[in-house]
Amino acid sequence: MTTEQAAEEPPIVDLLGVGVGPFNLSLAALADGVPGLDAVFLEQRTAFHWHPGLLIEGATLQVPFLADLVSLVDPTSRWSFLNYIRTQERLFPFYFAERFHIPRAEYDAYCRWVSGELPSCRFGHRADGVRWDEDRQAYEVEFTRVDEDGTALSTGRLLARHLALGVGTAPRVPAPLQALADDGDVPVLHSADYLAHRERLLAAGHVTVVGAGQSGAEVLLDLLRARPHGREALTWLARTPAFAPMEYSKIGLEHFTPDYTRYFHGLPEATRDRLLPAQWQLYKGISTDTLGDIHDELYRRALAGGWPDVTLTPGVAVTAADRRDGRVELSLEHREEGSRATLITDAVVLATGYAQRPVDGLLEALGPHLARDASGRPLVGRDQRLVLDDEVGGSVFVQNAERHTHGVGTPDLGLAAWRSAVILNALTGRPAYPLPRRTAFTTFGLDPDRTNDEQKECA
């Protein structure tokens, strides 16, 4: 491994992004349209990939195609989904297809196109540490160039006036199943790795899917469609009291607007913490179309006589898991009944969601300067900026690490362009991208002065 040492100091860029997922890719795309702004984005993966294990054939985005990287802020941008379709010579087929919700694989291909065309995106670069350099009035970011296997090739450093952290999320594995998930010989895996293990799962005698979100429903449906009639041997378990549809009414979706995000941010910390779990159907439910497809497939299999060998049971928690004679033994508890049971299965797919990756490790050197809430979480301002003390002159913006301060819309693709514009406006100190004063018919809260102040901030 070599060290990249230039004879002179590296130039100071205006913005350095860490991580190139959809949110920082949106920021990179919109930053490309700001004259004079010098931005660089580092990503340790060697190419863009968006949930590759869940690009199941037929699966679509849960948001309209207008929730691309730029359109809800700048529909004229060259980085819009419609322009991507035009460059692929598919604009007329897309027009006749009348698809408002595009295939998930097509969204992934669109993002890969943008990331490959943007000169600011540098893949195969892992950010290792950040510190504030008082003399240079810039952040010093140490990085390592890596290959596809993660092997270090060389090291280097960059200087930036401001940072944007988009480090993404990591698969969440329940504690009772962690040991088995870590054992490569046991077919217990997170849904993030589903497609890589699909053939192994189809060959298994009995498969259990755990989790009642969209991923769990899509995995179950894909397995159901591929397994033989009468020998489906599938079980679907969920902690939630029902396999419930996601809130998708037009007024209900206004919880995913900037208006609601600002309202939520202004609530007391204790109120925000109480609200989030109660709003699970806004972001953890299942598409009604997917639920309908599952029922249709089950009904079709029942036409030949008898019930398909599929068990759907909500309200169940997996309390323990062990290996038993080459199979997996799950200990189950039904919360409403207070009953317990044991399930023997050959494979388990954990559609148990994702956890925000903590930024503390990367920002260890900034720890003493970082403000935190009563629960020890970083405070994040309305403009996506971490709250730092006056000793640090540059800003650190975060994306998809602020659900505790910004609410259910934090991981939503539909707010990606708006969040990026908020960051760029804050960074440049001017409306690089003018934003609407109002985005919802719903008025959240009763304080008109607060609402008017918020609307003025967006203008």
Coordinates of C-alpha atoms in Angstrom, one line a residue:
M1 CA 0.0 0.0 0.0
T2 CA 1.3 3.4 -0.9
T3 CA 0.5 6.9 0.5
E4 CA -0.6 9.6 -1.8
Q5 CA 1.5 12.7 -0.8
A6 CA 1.4 15.7 -3.0
A7 CA 4.3 18.1 -2.9
E8 CA 1.8 20.9 -2.1
E9 CA -1.3 21.0 0.0
P10 CA -4.4 19.5 -1.6
P11 CA -6.9 22.2 -2.7
I12 CA -9.8 23.0 -0.3
V13 CA -13.1 22.0 -1.8
D14 CA -16.4 23.6 -0.8
L15 CA -18.2 20.4 -0.1
L16 CA -17.1 16.9 0.6
G17 CA -19.7 14.1 0.8
V18 CA -19.1 10.9 2.5
G19 CA -21.1 8.0 1.1
V20 CA -22.9 7.9 -2.3
G21 CA -26.3 6.5 -1.8
P22 CA -29.5 8.0 -3.3
F23 CA -29.5 11.0 -0.9
N24 CA -25.9 12.1 -1.3
L25 CA -26.2 11.3 -5.0
S26 CA -29.1 13.7 -5.2
L27 CA -26.9 16.3 -3.4
A28 CA -24.1 15.7 -5.9
A29 CA -26.5 16.0 -8.9
L30 CA -28.0 19.3 -7.6
A31 CA -24.5 20.6 -6.6
D32 CA -23.4 20.1 -10.2
G33 CA -25.9 22.8 -11.1
V34 CA -24.5 25.4 -8.7
P35 CA -22.0 27.6 -10.5
G36 CA -18.6 27.9 -8.8
L37 CA -19.3 25.2 -6.2
D38 CA -16.5 22.6 -5.9
A39 CA -17.8 19.3 -4.6
V40 CA -16.4 15.8 -4.1
F41 CA -18.2 12.7 -3.0
L42 CA -16.4 9.6 -1.7
E43 CA -17.9 6.1 -1.6
Q44 CA -16.0 3.0 -0.5
R45 CA -17.9 0.7 -2.9
T46 CA -16.4 0.5 -6.4
A47 CA -19.8 1.3 -8.1
F48 CA -23.3 2.5 -7.1
H49 CA -25.6 -0.2 -6.0
W50 CA -29.1 0.3 -4.4
H51 CA -30.4 -2.6 -2.4
P52 CA -29.2 -5.2 -5.0
G53 CA -30.5 -8.1 -2.9
L54 CA -34.1 -6.8 -3.3
L55 CA -34.2 -6.0 -7.0
I56 CA -36.8 -8.7 -7.4
E57 CA -38.4 -9.0 -10.8
G58 CA -41.6 -7.0 -10.9
A59 CA -40.9 -5.0 -7.6
T60 CA -41.6 -1.3 -8.0
L61 CA -40.7 1.8 -6.1
Q62 CA -43.3 2.9 -3.5
V63 CA -42.9 6.5 -4.6
P64 CA -43.7 8.0 -8.1
F65 CA -40.9 8.4 -10.6
L66 CA -40.9 12.2 -9.9
A67 CA -39.2 11.3 -6.6
D68 CA -36.0 11.0 -8.5
L69 CA -32.7 12.7 -7.5
V70 CA -33.7 16.2 -8.7
S71 CA -37.1 16.7 -10.2
L72 CA -39.1 17.9 -7.2
V73 CA -36.6 20.8 -7.0
D74 CA -35.4 21.2 -10.5
P75 CA -37.4 19.3 -13.2
T76 CA -35.2 20.9 -15.9
S77 CA -32.0 19.2 -14.5
R78 CA -30.0 17.0 -16.9
W79 CA -30.0 14.5 -14.1
S80 CA -33.7 13.9 -14.0
F81 CA -35.2 10.4 -14.5
L82 CA -37.0 11.6 -17.6
N83 CA -33.8 12.8 -19.2
Y84 CA -32.2 9.4 -18.3
I85 CA -35.1 7.7 -20.1
R86 CA -34.5 10.0 -23.1
T87 CA -30.8 9.1 -23.3
Q88 CA -31.8 5.4 -23.3
E89 CA -34.2 6.1 -26.2
R90 CA -37.1 4.8 -24.2
L91 CA -39.1 8.0 -23.7
F92 CA -42.0 6.9 -26.0
P93 CA -42.2 3.4 -24.6
F94 CA -42.2 4.9 -21.1
Y95 CA -45.0 7.3 -22.2
F96 CA -47.2 4.5 -23.5
A97 CA -46.4 2.3 -20.5
E98 CA -48.1 4.9 -18.3
R99 CA -46.1 3.9 -15.3
F100 CA -46.1 6.3 -12.3
H101 CA -44.3 3.7 -10.1
I102 CA -41.2 2.5 -12.0
P103 CA -39.5 -0.9 -11.4
R104 CA -37.0 -0.9 -8.6
A105 CA -34.3 -2.2 -11.0
E106 CA -34.9 0.7 -13.3
Y107 CA -34.4 3.2 -10.5
D108 CA -31.1 1.5 -9.6
A109 CA -30.0 1.7 -13.3
Y110 CA -30.9 5.4 -13.3
C111 CA -28.8 6.1 -10.2
R112 CA -25.9 4.1 -11.6
W113 CA -26.1 6.2 -14.8
V114 CA -26.1 9.5 -12.8
S115 CA -23.2 8.3 -10.6
G116 CA -21.2 7.2 -13.6
E117 CA -21.6 10.6 -15.4
L118 CA -21.0 12.9 -12.4
P119 CA -17.3 13.8 -12.2
S120 CA -17.7 14.6 -8.5
C121 CA -18.4 11.0 -7.5
R122 CA -15.3 9.0 -6.6
F123 CA -15.9 5.3 -6.0
G124 CA -13.5 2.9 -4.3
H125 CA -12.6 5.7 -1.7
R126 CA -13.3 4.9 2.0
A127 CA -13.3 7.9 4.4
D128 CA -11.5 6.9 7.5
G129 CA -11.5 9.9 9.8
V130 CA -12.4 13.6 10.0
R131 CA -10.9 16.4 12.0
W132 CA -11.3 20.2 12.0
D133 CA -8.1 22.0 11.0
E134 CA -8.3 25.4 12.7
D135 CA -5.4 26.9 10.8
R136 CA -6.8 26.0 7.4
Q137 CA -10.4 26.6 8.5
A138 CA -11.3 23.3 6.8
Y139 CA -12.1 19.7 7.6
E140 CA -9.2 17.2 6.9
V141 CA -10.6 13.9 5.7
E142 CA -8.3 10.9 5.5
F143 CA -9.3 8.3 3.0
T144 CA -8.2 4.9 1.7
R145 CA -8.5 3.7 -1.9
V146 CA -9.9 0.2 -1.9
D147 CA -10.6 -2.5 -4.5
E148 CA -13.7 -4.6 -4.9
D149 CA -12.6 -6.9 -2.1
G150 CA -12.0 -4.0 0.2
T151 CA -8.2 -4.4 0.0
A152 CA -6.4 -1.1 0.7
L153 CA -4.5 0.2 -2.3
S154 CA -3.3 3.6 -1.1
T155 CA -4.1 6.4 1.3
G156 CA -4.7 10.1 1.0
R157 CA -6.4 13.2 2.4
L158 CA -8.7 15.9 1.3
L159 CA -9.6 19.3 2.7
A160 CA -13.2 20.7 2.7
R161 CA -15.0 23.7 4.1
H162 CA -18.1 21.7 4.7
L163 CA -19.1 18.0 4.9
A164 CA -22.2 16.0 4.0
L165 CA -22.6 12.6 5.6
G166 CA -24.7 10.1 3.7
V167 CA -23.4 6.9 5.2
G168 CA -26.7 5.1 4.8
T169 CA -28.2 2.3 6.9
A170 CA -27.2 -1.2 7.8
P171 CA -29.4 -4.4 7.9
R172 CA -31.0 -4.9 11.4
V173 CA -30.8 -8.4 12.7
P174 CA -32.8 -9.2 15.9
A175 CA -30.6 -10.2 18.8
P176 CA -32.1 -13.8 19.2
L177 CA -31.1 -14.5 15.6
Q178 CA -27.7 -12.7 15.4
A179 CA -25.5 -15.8 16.1
L180 CA -27.2 -17.9 13.4
A181 CA -27.1 -15.0 10.9
D182 CA -23.4 -14.7 11.5
D183 CA -22.9 -18.5 10.9
G184 CA -22.4 -18.9 7.1
D185 CA -23.4 -22.6 7.3
V186 CA -26.9 -21.8 8.6
P187 CA -29.5 -20.4 6.1
V188 CA -30.5 -17.4 8.2
L189 CA -30.1 -14.2 6.3
H190 CA -31.3 -10.7 6.0
S191 CA -33.6 -9.8 3.1
A192 CA -30.9 -7.4 1.9
D193 CA -29.1 -10.6 0.7
Y194 CA -32.2 -12.3 -0.6
L195 CA -31.4 -12.5 -4.4
A196 CA -27.9 -13.9 -3.7
H197 CA -29.4 -16.8 -1.8
R198 CA -32.7 -17.2 -3.7
E199 CA -31.9 -20.5 -5.3
R200 CA -30.8 -21.9 -2.0
L201 CA -34.1 -20.8 -0.4
L202 CA -36.1 -22.3 -3.3
A203 CA -34.4 -25.6 -2.6
A204 CA -35.1 -25.5 1.1
G205 CA -37.9 -27.7 2.5
H206 CA -39.5 -25.0 4.6
V207 CA -38.8 -21.3 4.6
T208 CA -39.8 -18.7 7.3
V209 CA -40.0 -15.0 6.5
V210 CA -39.9 -12.7 9.6
G211 CA -41.1 -9.1 9.2
A212 CA -44.3 -7.4 8.1
G213 CA -42.8 -4.6 6.0
Q214 CA -42.7 -4.2 2.2
S215 CA -39.5 -6.3 1.9
G216 CA -41.0 -9.2 3.8
A217 CA -44.1 -9.1 1.7
E218 CA -42.1 -9.0 -1.6
V219 CA -39.9 -11.9 -0.5
L220 CA -42.8 -14.0 0.5
L221 CA -44.6 -13.3 -2.7
D222 CA -41.6 -14.2 -4.8
L223 CA -41.1 -17.5 -3.0
L224 CA -44.8 -18.3 -3.2
R225 CA -44.9 -17.8 -6.9
A226 CA -41.8 -20.0 -7.4
R227 CA -42.6 -22.9 -5.2
P228 CA -44.8 -25.9 -6.3
H229 CA -48.6 -26.0 -5.6
G230 CA -49.4 -27.9 -2.5
R231 CA -45.8 -27.9 -1.3
E232 CA -45.3 -24.2 -0.7
A233 CA -44.0 -24.8 2.9
L234 CA -43.9 -21.1 3.8
T235 CA -44.5 -19.3 7.1
W236 CA -44.7 -15.5 7.4
L237 CA -44.3 -14.1 10.9
A238 CA -44.6 -10.5 12.2
R239 CA -44.5 -8.7 15.5
T240 CA -47.1 -6.2 14.3
P241 CA -50.7 -7.0 15.2
A242 CA -51.6 -7.2 11.5
F243 CA -50.1 -7.5 8.0
A244 CA -51.2 -3.9 7.5
P245 CA -51.2 -1.7 4.5
M246 CA -49.0 1.4 4.3
E247 CA -50.8 4.7 4.7
Y248 CA -51.2 5.8 1.1
S249 CA -54.1 8.2 1.1
K250 CA -53.4 11.6 -0.5
I251 CA -53.9 13.5 2.6
G252 CA -52.0 10.9 4.7
L253 CA -49.0 11.2 2.4
E254 CA -48.7 14.9 3.4
H255 CA -46.7 13.5 6.4
F256 CA -43.9 13.2 3.8
T257 CA -43.8 16.9 2.9
P258 CA -41.4 19.6 4.0
D259 CA -44.3 21.2 5.9
Y260 CA -44.6 18.2 8.2
T261 CA -40.9 17.8 8.5
R262 CA -40.5 21.3 9.8
Y263 CA -43.5 20.8 12.1
F264 CA -42.0 17.6 13.6
H265 CA -38.6 19.3 14.0
G266 CA -40.2 22.0 16.2
L267 CA -41.8 19.6 18.6
P268 CA -40.3 18.8 22.0
E269 CA -37.9 15.8 22.0
A270 CA -40.1 13.7 24.2
T271 CA -43.1 14.3 21.9
R272 CA -41.1 13.3 18.8
D273 CA -39.9 10.1 20.5
R274 CA -43.5 9.3 21.4
L275 CA -44.8 10.0 17.9
L276 CA -42.4 8.0 15.8
P277 CA -43.4 4.5 17.0
A278 CA -47.1 5.3 16.7
Q279 CA -46.6 6.3 13.0
W280 CA -45.3 2.9 11.9
Q281 CA -47.9 2.5 9.2
L282 CA -46.6 5.6 7.5
Y283 CA -43.3 3.9 6.7
K284 CA -43.4 0.2 7.8
G285 CA -46.6 -0.9 6.2
I286 CA -47.1 -2.9 3.0
S287 CA -48.3 -1.7 -0.4
T288 CA -52.0 -2.6 -0.9
D289 CA -51.1 -3.9 -4.3
T290 CA -48.5 -6.3 -2.8
L291 CA -51.0 -7.5 -0.2
G292 CA -53.5 -8.0 -3.0
D293 CA -51.0 -9.9 -5.1
I294 CA -50.3 -12.3 -2.2
H295 CA -54.0 -12.9 -1.6
D296 CA -54.6 -13.4 -5.3
E297 CA -51.8 -16.0 -5.5
L298 CA -53.1 -17.8 -2.4
Y299 CA -56.7 -17.9 -3.7
R300 CA -55.5 -19.1 -7.1
R301 CA -53.7 -22.0 -5.4
A302 CA -56.8 -22.8 -3.4
L303 CA -59.0 -23.3 -6.5
A304 CA -57.6 -26.8 -7.0
G305 CA -59.0 -27.8 -3.6
G306 CA -57.5 -27.5 -0.1
W307 CA -55.5 -24.7 1.4
P308 CA -52.0 -23.8 0.2
D309 CA -49.3 -24.8 2.7
V310 CA -48.7 -21.2 3.8
T311 CA -49.0 -19.9 7.3
L312 CA -49.4 -16.1 7.9
T313 CA -49.3 -15.2 11.6
P314 CA -49.0 -11.6 12.8
G315 CA -48.5 -10.6 16.5
V316 CA -45.6 -13.0 17.0
A317 CA -42.1 -12.3 18.3
V318 CA -39.2 -14.6 17.8
T319 CA -37.7 -14.9 21.3
A320 CA -34.9 -17.5 20.6
A321 CA -33.3 -19.4 17.8
D322 CA -31.1 -22.6 17.8
R323 CA -29.7 -25.2 15.4
R324 CA -31.5 -28.6 15.5
D325 CA -30.3 -31.5 13.4
G326 CA -29.4 -29.2 10.5
R327 CA -32.6 -27.2 10.8
V328 CA -33.5 -24.0 12.6
E329 CA -35.7 -24.1 15.7
L330 CA -37.5 -20.8 16.4
S331 CA -39.1 -20.0 19.8
L332 CA -42.2 -18.0 19.3
E333 CA -44.4 -15.9 21.6
H334 CA -47.8 -14.5 20.7
R335 CA -48.2 -11.3 22.5
E336 CA -52.0 -11.0 22.5
E337 CA -52.6 -14.7 23.5
G338 CA -49.7 -14.9 25.8
S339 CA -49.0 -18.3 24.2
R340 CA -45.7 -19.9 23.2
A341 CA -44.7 -22.3 20.5
T342 CA -41.8 -23.8 18.6
L343 CA -41.3 -23.7 14.8
I344 CA -38.9 -26.0 13.0
T345 CA -37.8 -24.5 9.6
D346 CA -35.0 -25.0 7.1
A347 CA -34.3 -21.4 6.3
V348 CA -35.1 -17.9 7.6
V349 CA -35.3 -14.6 5.8
L350 CA -35.1 -11.6 8.1
A351 CA -37.1 -8.8 6.6
T352 CA -36.4 -6.8 9.8
G353 CA -35.5 -3.5 8.4
Y354 CA -32.4 -1.3 8.6
A355 CA -30.7 0.8 11.3
Q356 CA -29.2 4.1 10.8
R357 CA -25.4 3.8 10.7
P358 CA -24.0 5.9 13.6
V359 CA -21.7 8.8 12.5
D360 CA -19.8 8.9 15.8
G361 CA -16.9 6.7 14.7
L362 CA -16.2 8.9 11.6
L363 CA -16.6 12.0 13.7
E364 CA -14.7 10.9 16.7
A365 CA -12.4 13.8 16.6
L366 CA -15.3 16.2 16.5
G367 CA -17.1 14.5 19.5
P368 CA -16.2 17.2 22.0
H369 CA -17.7 19.9 19.7
L370 CA -21.0 18.0 19.0
A371 CA -24.2 18.9 20.7
R372 CA -26.5 16.0 21.8
D373 CA -30.0 15.6 23.0
A374 CA -31.1 14.0 26.3
S375 CA -30.7 10.5 24.8
G376 CA -27.2 11.2 23.6
R377 CA -28.1 11.5 19.9
P378 CA -26.6 14.3 17.8
L379 CA -28.7 17.4 17.5
V380 CA -29.6 18.2 13.9
G381 CA -30.8 21.6 12.8
R382 CA -33.8 22.2 10.5
D383 CA -31.3 22.7 7.7
Q384 CA -29.8 19.2 8.1
R385 CA -26.8 20.6 9.9
L386 CA -25.2 19.0 13.0
V387 CA -25.1 21.4 15.9
L388 CA -21.4 22.1 16.6
D389 CA -19.9 24.6 19.0
D390 CA -18.2 27.9 17.8
E391 CA -14.7 26.3 17.7
V392 CA -15.6 24.5 14.5
G393 CA -16.2 26.9 11.6
G394 CA -17.4 24.5 8.9
S395 CA -20.8 22.8 8.7
V396 CA -21.5 19.1 8.8
F397 CA -24.7 18.1 7.1
V398 CA -26.3 14.7 7.5
Q399 CA -28.8 12.7 5.5
N400 CA -30.8 9.7 6.7
A401 CA -29.3 10.0 10.2
E402 CA -31.9 12.4 11.6
R403 CA -35.2 10.5 12.1
H404 CA -35.2 11.5 15.7
T405 CA -35.3 15.2 14.8
H406 CA -36.9 15.2 11.3
G407 CA -39.4 12.4 11.5
V408 CA -40.8 9.7 9.2
G409 CA -39.8 11.4 6.0
T410 CA -36.1 11.0 6.8
P411 CA -35.6 7.8 4.7
D412 CA -38.2 8.8 2.1
L413 CA -36.9 9.1 -1.5
G414 CA -39.6 11.7 -2.2
L415 CA -37.8 14.3 0.1
A416 CA -34.3 13.6 -1.3
A417 CA -34.2 16.6 -3.8
W418 CA -35.8 18.9 -1.2
R419 CA -33.3 18.0 1.5
S420 CA -30.4 18.5 -1.0
A421 CA -31.7 21.9 -1.9
V422 CA -32.0 22.8 1.8
I423 CA -28.3 21.8 2.3
L424 CA -27.1 23.7 -0.8
N425 CA -29.1 26.8 0.2
A426 CA -27.6 26.7 3.7
L427 CA -24.1 26.1 2.4
T428 CA -24.1 28.9 -0.1
G429 CA -26.1 31.3 2.0
R430 CA -28.5 32.1 -0.8
P431 CA -31.4 30.4 -2.6
A432 CA -29.4 28.4 -5.0
Y433 CA -32.6 26.4 -5.5
P434 CA -35.7 28.4 -4.5
L435 CA -38.1 26.3 -2.5
P436 CA -41.9 26.6 -2.2
R437 CA -43.4 28.3 0.9
R438 CA -46.0 25.6 1.3
T439 CA -46.1 22.0 0.3
A440 CA -49.2 20.5 2.0
F441 CA -52.9 21.3 2.2
T442 CA -52.8 20.1 5.8
T443 CA -51.8 22.7 8.4
F444 CA -49.8 21.0 11.1
G445 CA -50.1 22.7 14.5
L446 CA -52.1 25.8 15.7
D447 CA -49.3 28.4 16.1
P448 CA -49.7 30.7 13.1
D449 CA -46.6 32.8 13.9
R450 CA -44.4 29.7 13.9
T451 CA -46.0 28.5 10.6
N452 CA -45.4 31.9 9.0
D453 CA -41.8 32.0 10.2
E454 CA -41.2 28.6 8.7
Q455 CA -42.7 29.5 5.4
K456 CA -40.5 32.6 5.2
E457 CA -37.4 30.5 5.9
C458 CA -38.2 28.4 2.8
A459 CA -38.8 31.3 0.4

